[in-house]
JSON list of C-alpha atoms and ligand atoms in Angstrom, two decimals:
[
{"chain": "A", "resi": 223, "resn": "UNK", "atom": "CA", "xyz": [-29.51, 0.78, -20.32]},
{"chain": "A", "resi": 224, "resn": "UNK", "atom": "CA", "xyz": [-27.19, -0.51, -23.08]},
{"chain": "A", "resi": 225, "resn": "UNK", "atom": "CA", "xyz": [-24.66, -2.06, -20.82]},
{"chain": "A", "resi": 226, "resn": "UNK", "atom": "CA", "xyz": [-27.35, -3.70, -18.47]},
{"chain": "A", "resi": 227, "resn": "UNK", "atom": "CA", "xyz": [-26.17, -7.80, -17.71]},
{"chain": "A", "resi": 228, "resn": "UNK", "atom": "CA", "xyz": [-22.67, -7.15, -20.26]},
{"chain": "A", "resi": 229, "resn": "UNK", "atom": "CA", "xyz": [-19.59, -8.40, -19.04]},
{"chain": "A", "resi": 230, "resn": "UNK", "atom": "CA", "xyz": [-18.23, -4.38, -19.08]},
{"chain": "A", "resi": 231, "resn": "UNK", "atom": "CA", "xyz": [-14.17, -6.34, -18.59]},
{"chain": "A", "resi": 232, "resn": "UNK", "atom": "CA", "xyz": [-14.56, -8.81, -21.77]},
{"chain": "A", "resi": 233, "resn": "UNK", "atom": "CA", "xyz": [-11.77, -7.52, -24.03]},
{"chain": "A", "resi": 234, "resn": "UNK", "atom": "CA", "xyz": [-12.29, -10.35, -25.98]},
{"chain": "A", "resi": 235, "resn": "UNK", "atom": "CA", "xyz": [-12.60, -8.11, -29.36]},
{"chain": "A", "resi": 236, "resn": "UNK", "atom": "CA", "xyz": [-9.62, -6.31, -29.02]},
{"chain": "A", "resi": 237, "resn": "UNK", "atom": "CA", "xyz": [-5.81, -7.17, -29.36]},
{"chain": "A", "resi": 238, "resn": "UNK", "atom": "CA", "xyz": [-3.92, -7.05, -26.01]},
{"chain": "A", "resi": 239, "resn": "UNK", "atom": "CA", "xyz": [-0.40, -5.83, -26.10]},
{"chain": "A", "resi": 240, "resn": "UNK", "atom": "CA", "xyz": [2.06, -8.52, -24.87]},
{"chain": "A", "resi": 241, "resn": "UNK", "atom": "CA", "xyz": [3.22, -7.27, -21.23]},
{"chain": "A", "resi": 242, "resn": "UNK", "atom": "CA", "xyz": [6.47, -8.85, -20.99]},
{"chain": "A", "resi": 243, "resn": "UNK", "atom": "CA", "xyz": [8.63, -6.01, -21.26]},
{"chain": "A", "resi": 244, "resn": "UNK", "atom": "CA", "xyz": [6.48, -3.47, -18.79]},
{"chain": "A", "resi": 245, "resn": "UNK", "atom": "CA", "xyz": [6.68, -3.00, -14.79]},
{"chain": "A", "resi": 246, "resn": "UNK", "atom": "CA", "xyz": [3.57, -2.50, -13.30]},
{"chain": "A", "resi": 247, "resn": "UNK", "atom": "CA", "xyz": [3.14, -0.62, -9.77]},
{"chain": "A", "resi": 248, "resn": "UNK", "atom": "CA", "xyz": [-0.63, -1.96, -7.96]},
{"chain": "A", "resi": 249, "resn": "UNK", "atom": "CA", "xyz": [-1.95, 0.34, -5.32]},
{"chain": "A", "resi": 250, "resn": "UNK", "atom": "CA", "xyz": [-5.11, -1.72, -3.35]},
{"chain": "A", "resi": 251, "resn": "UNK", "atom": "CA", "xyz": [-7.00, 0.41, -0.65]},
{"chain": "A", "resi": 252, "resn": "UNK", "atom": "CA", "xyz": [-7.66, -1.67, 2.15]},
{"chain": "A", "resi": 253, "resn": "UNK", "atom": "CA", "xyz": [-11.58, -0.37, 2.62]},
{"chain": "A", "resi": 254, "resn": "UNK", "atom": "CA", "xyz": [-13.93, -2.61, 1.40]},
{"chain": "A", "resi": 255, "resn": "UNK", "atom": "CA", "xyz": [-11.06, -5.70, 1.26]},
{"chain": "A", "resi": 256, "resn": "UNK", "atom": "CA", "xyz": [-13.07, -8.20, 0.27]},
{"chain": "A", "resi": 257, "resn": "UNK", "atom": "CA", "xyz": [-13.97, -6.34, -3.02]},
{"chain": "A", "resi": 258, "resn": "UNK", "atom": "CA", "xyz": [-10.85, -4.86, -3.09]},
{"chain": "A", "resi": 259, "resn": "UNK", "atom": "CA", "xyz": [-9.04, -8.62, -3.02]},
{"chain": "A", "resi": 260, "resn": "UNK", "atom": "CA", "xyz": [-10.97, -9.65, -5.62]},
{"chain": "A", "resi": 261, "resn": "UNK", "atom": "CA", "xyz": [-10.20, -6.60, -7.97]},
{"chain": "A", "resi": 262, "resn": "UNK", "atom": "CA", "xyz": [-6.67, -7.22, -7.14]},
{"chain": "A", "resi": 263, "resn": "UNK", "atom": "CA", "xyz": [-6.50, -10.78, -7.97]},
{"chain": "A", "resi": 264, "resn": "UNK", "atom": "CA", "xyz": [-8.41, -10.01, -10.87]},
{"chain": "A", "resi": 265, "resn": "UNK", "atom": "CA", "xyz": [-5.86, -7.40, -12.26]},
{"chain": "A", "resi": 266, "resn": "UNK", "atom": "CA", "xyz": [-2.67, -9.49, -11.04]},
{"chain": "A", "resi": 267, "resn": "UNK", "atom": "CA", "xyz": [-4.08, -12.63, -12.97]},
{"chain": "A", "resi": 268, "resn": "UNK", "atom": "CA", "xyz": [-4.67, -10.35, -16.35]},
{"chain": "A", "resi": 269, "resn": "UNK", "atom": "CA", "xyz": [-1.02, -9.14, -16.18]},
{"chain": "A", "resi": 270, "resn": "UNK", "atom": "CA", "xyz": [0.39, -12.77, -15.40]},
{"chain": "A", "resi": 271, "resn": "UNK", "atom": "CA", "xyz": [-1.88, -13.68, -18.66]},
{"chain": "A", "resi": 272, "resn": "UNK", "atom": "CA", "xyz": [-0.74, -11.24, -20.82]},
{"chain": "A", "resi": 273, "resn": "UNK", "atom": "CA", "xyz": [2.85, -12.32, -20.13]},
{"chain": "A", "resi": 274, "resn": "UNK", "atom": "CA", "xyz": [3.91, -9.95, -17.22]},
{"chain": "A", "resi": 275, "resn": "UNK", "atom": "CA", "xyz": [7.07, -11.19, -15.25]},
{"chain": "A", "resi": 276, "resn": "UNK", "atom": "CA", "xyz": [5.89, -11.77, -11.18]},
{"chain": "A", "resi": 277, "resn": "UNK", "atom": "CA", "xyz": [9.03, -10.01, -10.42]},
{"chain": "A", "resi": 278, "resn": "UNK", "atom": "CA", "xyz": [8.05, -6.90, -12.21]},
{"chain": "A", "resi": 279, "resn": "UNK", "atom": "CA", "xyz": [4.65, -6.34, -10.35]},
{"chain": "A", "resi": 280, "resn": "UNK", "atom": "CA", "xyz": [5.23, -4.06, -7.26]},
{"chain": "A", "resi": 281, "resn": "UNK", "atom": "CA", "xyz": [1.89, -4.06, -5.18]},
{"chain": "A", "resi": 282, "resn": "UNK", "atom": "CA", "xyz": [1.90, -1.76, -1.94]},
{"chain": "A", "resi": 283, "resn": "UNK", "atom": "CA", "xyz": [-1.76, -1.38, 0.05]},
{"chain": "A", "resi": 284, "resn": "UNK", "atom": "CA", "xyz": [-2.97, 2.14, 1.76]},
{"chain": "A", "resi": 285, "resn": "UNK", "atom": "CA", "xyz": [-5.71, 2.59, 4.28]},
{"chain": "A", "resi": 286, "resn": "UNK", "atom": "CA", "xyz": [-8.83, 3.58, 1.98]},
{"chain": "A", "resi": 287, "resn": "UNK", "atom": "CA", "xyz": [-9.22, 4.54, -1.91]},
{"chain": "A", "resi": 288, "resn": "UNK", "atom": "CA", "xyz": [-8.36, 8.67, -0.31]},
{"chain": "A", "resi": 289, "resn": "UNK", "atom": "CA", "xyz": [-4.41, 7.34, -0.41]},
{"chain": "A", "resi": 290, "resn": "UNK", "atom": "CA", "xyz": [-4.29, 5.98, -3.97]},
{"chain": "A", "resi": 291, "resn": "UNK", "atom": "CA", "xyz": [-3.13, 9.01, -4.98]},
{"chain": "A", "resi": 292, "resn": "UNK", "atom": "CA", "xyz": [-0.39, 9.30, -2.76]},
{"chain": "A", "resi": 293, "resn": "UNK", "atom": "CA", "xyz": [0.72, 5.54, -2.94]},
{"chain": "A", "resi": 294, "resn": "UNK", "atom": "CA", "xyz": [0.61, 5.88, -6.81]},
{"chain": "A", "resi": 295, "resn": "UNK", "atom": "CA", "xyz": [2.85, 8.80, -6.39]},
{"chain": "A", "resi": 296, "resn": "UNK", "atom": "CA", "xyz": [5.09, 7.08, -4.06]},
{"chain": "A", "resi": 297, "resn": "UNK", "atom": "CA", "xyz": [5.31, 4.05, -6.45]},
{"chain": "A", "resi": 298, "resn": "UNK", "atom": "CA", "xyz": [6.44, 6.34, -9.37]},
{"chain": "A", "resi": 299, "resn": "UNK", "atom": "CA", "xyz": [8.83, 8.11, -7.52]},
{"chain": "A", "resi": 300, "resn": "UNK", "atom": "CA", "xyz": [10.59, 5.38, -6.45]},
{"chain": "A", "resi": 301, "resn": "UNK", "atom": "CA", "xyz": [10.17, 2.71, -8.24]},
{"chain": "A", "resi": 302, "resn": "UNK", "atom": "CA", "xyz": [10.99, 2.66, -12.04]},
{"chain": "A", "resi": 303, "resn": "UNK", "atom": "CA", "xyz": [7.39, 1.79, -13.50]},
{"chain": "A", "resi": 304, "resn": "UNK", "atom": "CA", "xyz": [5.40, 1.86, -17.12]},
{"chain": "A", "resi": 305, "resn": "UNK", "atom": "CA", "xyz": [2.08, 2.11, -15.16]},
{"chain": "A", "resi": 306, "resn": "UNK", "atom": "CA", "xyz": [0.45, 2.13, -12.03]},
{"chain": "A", "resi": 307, "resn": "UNK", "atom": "CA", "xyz": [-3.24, 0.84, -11.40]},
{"chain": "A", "resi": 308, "resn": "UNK", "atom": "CA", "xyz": [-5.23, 1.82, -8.28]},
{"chain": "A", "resi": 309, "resn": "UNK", "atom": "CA", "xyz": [-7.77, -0.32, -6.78]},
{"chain": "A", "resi": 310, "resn": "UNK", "atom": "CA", "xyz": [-10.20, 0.47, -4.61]},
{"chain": "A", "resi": 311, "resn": "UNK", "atom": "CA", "xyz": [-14.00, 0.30, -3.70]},
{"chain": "A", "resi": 312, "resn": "UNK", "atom": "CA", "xyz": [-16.17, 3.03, -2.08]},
{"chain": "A", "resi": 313, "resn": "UNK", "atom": "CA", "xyz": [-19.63, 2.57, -1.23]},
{"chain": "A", "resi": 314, "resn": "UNK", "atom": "CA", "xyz": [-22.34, 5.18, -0.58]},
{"chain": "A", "resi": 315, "resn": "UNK", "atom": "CA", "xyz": [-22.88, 5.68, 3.00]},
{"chain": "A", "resi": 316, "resn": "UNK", "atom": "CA", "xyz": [-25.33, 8.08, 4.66]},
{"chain": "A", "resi": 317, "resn": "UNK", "atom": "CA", "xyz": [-22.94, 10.86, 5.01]},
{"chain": "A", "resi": 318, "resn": "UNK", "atom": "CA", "xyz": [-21.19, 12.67, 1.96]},
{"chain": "A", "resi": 319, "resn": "UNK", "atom": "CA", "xyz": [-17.70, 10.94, 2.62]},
{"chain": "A", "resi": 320, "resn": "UNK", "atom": "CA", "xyz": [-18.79, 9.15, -0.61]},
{"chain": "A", "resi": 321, "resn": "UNK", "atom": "CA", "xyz": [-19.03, 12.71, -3.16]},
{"chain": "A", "resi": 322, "resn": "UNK", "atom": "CA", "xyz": [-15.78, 13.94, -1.54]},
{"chain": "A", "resi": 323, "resn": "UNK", "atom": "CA", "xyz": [-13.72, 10.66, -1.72]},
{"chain": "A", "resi": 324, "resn": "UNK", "atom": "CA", "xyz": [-14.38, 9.91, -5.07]},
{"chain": "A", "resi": 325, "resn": "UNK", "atom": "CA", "xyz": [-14.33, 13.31, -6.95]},
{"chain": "A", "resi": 326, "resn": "UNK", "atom": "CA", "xyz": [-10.69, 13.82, -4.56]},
{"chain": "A", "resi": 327, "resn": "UNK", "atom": "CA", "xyz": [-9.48, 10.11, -6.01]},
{"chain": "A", "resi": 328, "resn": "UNK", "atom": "CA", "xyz": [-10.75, 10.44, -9.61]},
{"chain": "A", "resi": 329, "resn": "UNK", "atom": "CA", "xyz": [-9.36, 14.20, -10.31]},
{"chain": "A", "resi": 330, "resn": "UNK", "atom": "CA", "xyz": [-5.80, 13.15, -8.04]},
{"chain": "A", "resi": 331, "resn": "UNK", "atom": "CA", "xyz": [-5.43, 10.53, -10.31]},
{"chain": "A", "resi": 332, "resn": "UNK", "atom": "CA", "xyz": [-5.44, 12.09, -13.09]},
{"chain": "A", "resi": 333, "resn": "UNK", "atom": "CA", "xyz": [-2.87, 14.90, -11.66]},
{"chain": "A", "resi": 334, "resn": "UNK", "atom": "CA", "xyz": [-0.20, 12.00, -10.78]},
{"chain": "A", "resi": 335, "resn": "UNK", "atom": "CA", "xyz": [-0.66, 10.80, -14.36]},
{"chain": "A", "resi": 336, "resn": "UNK", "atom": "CA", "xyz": [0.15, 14.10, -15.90]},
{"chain": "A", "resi": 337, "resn": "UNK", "atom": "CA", "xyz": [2.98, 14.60, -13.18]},
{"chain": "A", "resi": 338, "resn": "UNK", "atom": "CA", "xyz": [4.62, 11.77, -13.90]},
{"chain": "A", "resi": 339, "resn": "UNK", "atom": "CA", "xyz": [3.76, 11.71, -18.00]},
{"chain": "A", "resi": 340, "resn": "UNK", "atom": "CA", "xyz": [2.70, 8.00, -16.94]},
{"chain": "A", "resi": 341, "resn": "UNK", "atom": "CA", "xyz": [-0.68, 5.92, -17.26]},
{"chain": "A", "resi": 342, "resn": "UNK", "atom": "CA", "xyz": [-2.67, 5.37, -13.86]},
{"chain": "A", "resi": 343, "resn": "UNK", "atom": "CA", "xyz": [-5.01, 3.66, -14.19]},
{"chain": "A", "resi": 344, "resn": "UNK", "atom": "CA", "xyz": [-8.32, 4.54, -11.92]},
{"chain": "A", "resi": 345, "resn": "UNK", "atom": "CA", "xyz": [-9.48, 1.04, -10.40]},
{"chain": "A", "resi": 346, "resn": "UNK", "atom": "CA", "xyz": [-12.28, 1.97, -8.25]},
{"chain": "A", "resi": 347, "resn": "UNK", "atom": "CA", "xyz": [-15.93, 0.99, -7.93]},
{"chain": "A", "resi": 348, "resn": "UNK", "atom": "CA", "xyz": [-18.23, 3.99, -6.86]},
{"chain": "A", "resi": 349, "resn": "UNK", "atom": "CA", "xyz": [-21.05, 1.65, -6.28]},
{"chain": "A", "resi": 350, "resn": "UNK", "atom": "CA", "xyz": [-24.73, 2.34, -3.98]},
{"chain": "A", "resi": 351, "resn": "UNK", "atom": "CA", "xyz": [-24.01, -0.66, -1.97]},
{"chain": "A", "resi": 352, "resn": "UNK", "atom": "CA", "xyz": [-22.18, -3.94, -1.70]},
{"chain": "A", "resi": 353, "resn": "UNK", "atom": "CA", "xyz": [-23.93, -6.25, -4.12]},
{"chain": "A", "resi": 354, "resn": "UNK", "atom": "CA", "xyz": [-23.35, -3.44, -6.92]},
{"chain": "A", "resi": 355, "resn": "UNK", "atom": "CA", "xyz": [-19.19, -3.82, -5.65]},
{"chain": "A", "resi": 356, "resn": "UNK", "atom": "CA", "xyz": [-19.68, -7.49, -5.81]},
{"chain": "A", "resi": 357, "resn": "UNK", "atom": "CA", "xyz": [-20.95, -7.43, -9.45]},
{"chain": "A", "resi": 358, "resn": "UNK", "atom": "CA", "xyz": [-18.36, -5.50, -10.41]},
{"chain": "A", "resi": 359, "resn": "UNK", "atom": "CA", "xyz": [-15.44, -8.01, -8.07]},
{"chain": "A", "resi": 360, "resn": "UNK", "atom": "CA", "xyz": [-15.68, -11.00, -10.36]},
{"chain": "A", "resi": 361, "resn": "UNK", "atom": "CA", "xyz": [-19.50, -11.04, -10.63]},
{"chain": "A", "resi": 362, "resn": "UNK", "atom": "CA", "xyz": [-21.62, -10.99, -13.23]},
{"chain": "A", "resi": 363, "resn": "UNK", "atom": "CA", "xyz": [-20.44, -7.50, -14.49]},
{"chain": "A", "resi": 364, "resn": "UNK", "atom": "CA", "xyz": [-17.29, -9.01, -14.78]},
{"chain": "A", "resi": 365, "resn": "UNK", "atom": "CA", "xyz": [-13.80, -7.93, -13.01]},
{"chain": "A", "resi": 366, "resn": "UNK", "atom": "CA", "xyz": [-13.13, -4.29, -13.08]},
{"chain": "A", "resi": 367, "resn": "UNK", "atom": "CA", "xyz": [-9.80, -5.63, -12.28]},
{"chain": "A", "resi": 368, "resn": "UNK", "atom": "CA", "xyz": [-9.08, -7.50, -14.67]},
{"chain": "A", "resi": 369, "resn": "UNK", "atom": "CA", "xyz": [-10.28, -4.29, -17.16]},
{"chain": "A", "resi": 370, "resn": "UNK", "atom": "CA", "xyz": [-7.80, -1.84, -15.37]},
{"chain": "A", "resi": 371, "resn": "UNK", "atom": "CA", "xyz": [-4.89, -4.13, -16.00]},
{"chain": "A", "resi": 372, "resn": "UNK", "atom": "CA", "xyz": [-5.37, -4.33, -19.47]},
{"chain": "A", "resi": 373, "resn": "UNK", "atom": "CA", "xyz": [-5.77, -0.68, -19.60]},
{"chain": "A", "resi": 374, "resn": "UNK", "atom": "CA", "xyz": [-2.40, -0.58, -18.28]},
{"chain": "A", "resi": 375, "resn": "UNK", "atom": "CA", "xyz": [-1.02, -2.63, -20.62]},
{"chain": "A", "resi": 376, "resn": "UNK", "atom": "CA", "xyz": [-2.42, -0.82, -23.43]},
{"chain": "A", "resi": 377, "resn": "UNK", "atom": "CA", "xyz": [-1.43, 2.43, -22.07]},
{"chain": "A", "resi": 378, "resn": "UNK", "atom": "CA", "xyz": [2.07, 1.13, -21.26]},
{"chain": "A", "resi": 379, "resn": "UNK", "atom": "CA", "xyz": [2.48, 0.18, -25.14]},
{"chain": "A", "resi": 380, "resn": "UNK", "atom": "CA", "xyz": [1.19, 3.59, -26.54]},
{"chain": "A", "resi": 381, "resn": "UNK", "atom": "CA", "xyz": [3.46, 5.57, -23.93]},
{"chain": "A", "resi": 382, "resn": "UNK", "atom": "CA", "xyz": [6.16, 2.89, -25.35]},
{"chain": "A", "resi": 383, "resn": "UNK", "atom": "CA", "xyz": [5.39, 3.05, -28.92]},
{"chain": "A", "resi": 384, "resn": "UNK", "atom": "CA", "xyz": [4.84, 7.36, -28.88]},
{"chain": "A", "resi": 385, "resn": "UNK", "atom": "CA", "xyz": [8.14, 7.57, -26.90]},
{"chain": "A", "resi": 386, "resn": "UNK", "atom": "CA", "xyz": [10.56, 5.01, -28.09]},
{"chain": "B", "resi": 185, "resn": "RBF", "atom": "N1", "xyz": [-12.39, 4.42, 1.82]},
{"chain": "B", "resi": 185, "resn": "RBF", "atom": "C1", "xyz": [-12.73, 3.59, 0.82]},
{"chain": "B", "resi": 185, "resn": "RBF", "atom": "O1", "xyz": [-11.85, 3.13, 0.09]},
{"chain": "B", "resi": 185, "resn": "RBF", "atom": "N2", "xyz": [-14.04, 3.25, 0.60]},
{"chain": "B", "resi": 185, "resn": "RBF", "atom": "C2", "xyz": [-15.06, 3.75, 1.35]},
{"chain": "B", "resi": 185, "resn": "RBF", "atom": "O2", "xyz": [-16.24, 3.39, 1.10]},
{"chain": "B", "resi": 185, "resn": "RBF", "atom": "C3", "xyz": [-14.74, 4.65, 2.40]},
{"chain": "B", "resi": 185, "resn": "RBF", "atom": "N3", "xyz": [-15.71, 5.19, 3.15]},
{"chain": "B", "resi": 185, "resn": "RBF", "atom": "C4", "xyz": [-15.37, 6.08, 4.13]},
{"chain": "B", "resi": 185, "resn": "RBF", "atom": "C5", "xyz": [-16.38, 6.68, 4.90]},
{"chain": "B", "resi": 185, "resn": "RBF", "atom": "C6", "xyz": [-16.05, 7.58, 5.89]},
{"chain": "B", "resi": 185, "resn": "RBF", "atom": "C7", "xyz": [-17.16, 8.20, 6.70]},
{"chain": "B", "resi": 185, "resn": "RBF", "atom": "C8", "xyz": [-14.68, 7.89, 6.14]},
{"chain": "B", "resi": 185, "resn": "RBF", "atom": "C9", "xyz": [-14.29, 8.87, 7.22]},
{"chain": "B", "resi": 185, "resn": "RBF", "atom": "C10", "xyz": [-13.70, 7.32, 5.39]},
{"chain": "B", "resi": 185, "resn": "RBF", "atom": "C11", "xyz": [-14.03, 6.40, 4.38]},
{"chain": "B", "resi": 185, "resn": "RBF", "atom": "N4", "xyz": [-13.01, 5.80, 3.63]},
{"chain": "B", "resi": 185, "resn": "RBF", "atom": "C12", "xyz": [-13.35, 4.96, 2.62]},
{"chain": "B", "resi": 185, "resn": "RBF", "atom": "C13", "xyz": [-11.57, 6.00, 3.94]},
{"chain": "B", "resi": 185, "resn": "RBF", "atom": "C14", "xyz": [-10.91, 7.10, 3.10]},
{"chain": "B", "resi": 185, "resn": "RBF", "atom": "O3", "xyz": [-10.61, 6.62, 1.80]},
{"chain": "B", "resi": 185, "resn": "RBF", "atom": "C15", "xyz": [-9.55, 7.51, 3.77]},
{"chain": "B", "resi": 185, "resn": "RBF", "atom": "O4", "xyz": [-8.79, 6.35, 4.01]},
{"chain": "B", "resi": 185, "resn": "RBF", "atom": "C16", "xyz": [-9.75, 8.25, 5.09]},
{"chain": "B", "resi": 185, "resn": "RBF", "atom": "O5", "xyz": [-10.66, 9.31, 4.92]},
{"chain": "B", "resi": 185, "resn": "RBF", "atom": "C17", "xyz": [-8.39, 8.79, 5.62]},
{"chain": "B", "resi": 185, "resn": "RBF", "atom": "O6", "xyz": [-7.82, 9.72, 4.70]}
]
């Protein structure tokens, strides 16, 4: 496969927008923490990098990847945000939890984005098993993390540069 052993979060090629001027709302399921802590510290550390203020980073946790949705419509409700990124990590189980979680999350998404007219950025690993989630954490896949926050940012900037 062509992405076998590539770093899928090395952005390296392409200009990052500077994210000083955005607020960015983090959702972070609390399923699967230890993957889920390392996707968030991987996306908080991108922003900080790319010149997002501390103060302008709003992270809120929910019970399991199911309540991104909800959280990231809480977030832009309430809170006045350029983007939202949602974190998570499921894992396939023996049951079909893992068909029904993520098709619900990934098409949810979506929906909040359009409701809002706002990126959200979809965060989660949808991985057979743990090591896959661990590649993926700040492994040797890289930091999906890190790759959703600068998907933010970029999203952020065309939403600011289409709509003045
Ligand atoms: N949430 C996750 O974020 N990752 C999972 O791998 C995951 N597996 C689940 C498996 C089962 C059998 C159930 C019942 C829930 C699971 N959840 C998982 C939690 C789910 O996202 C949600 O929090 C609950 O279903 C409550 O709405």
């Amino acid at each position: 496969m062509a992405t076998q052993l590539k770093n899928l979060s090395d952005f390296s090629h392409t200009v990052v927008p500077s994210a000083v001027a955005y607020r960015f709302g983090i959702v972070v399921a609390e399923w699967n923490a230890e993957i889920t802590n390392a996707l968030y510290e991987g996306a908080y550390q991108s922003l900080i990098n790319h010149g997002a203020l501390a103060d302008n980073i709003f992270t809120y946790a929910v019970p399991g990847s199911f309540e991104l949705t909800s959280g990231a419509d809480l977030l832009l409700k309430n809170l006045h945000l350029d983007a939202v990124i949602c974190l998570g990590c499921v894992i396939q189980g023996e049951t079909r939890h893992f068909d029904f979680i993520c098709n619900a999350v990934a098409g949810a998404i979506s929906n909040v984005a359009i409701k809002y007219t706002k990126p959200v950025i979809f965060g989660v690993l949808t991985t057979d098993n743990q090591q896959q989630a661990l590649d993926r954490a700040g492994g040797k896949h890289g930091n999906k993390g890190d790759e959703a926050a600068i998907t933010a940012i970029k999203m952020a900037n065309l939403a600011e540069t289409l709509n003045g």
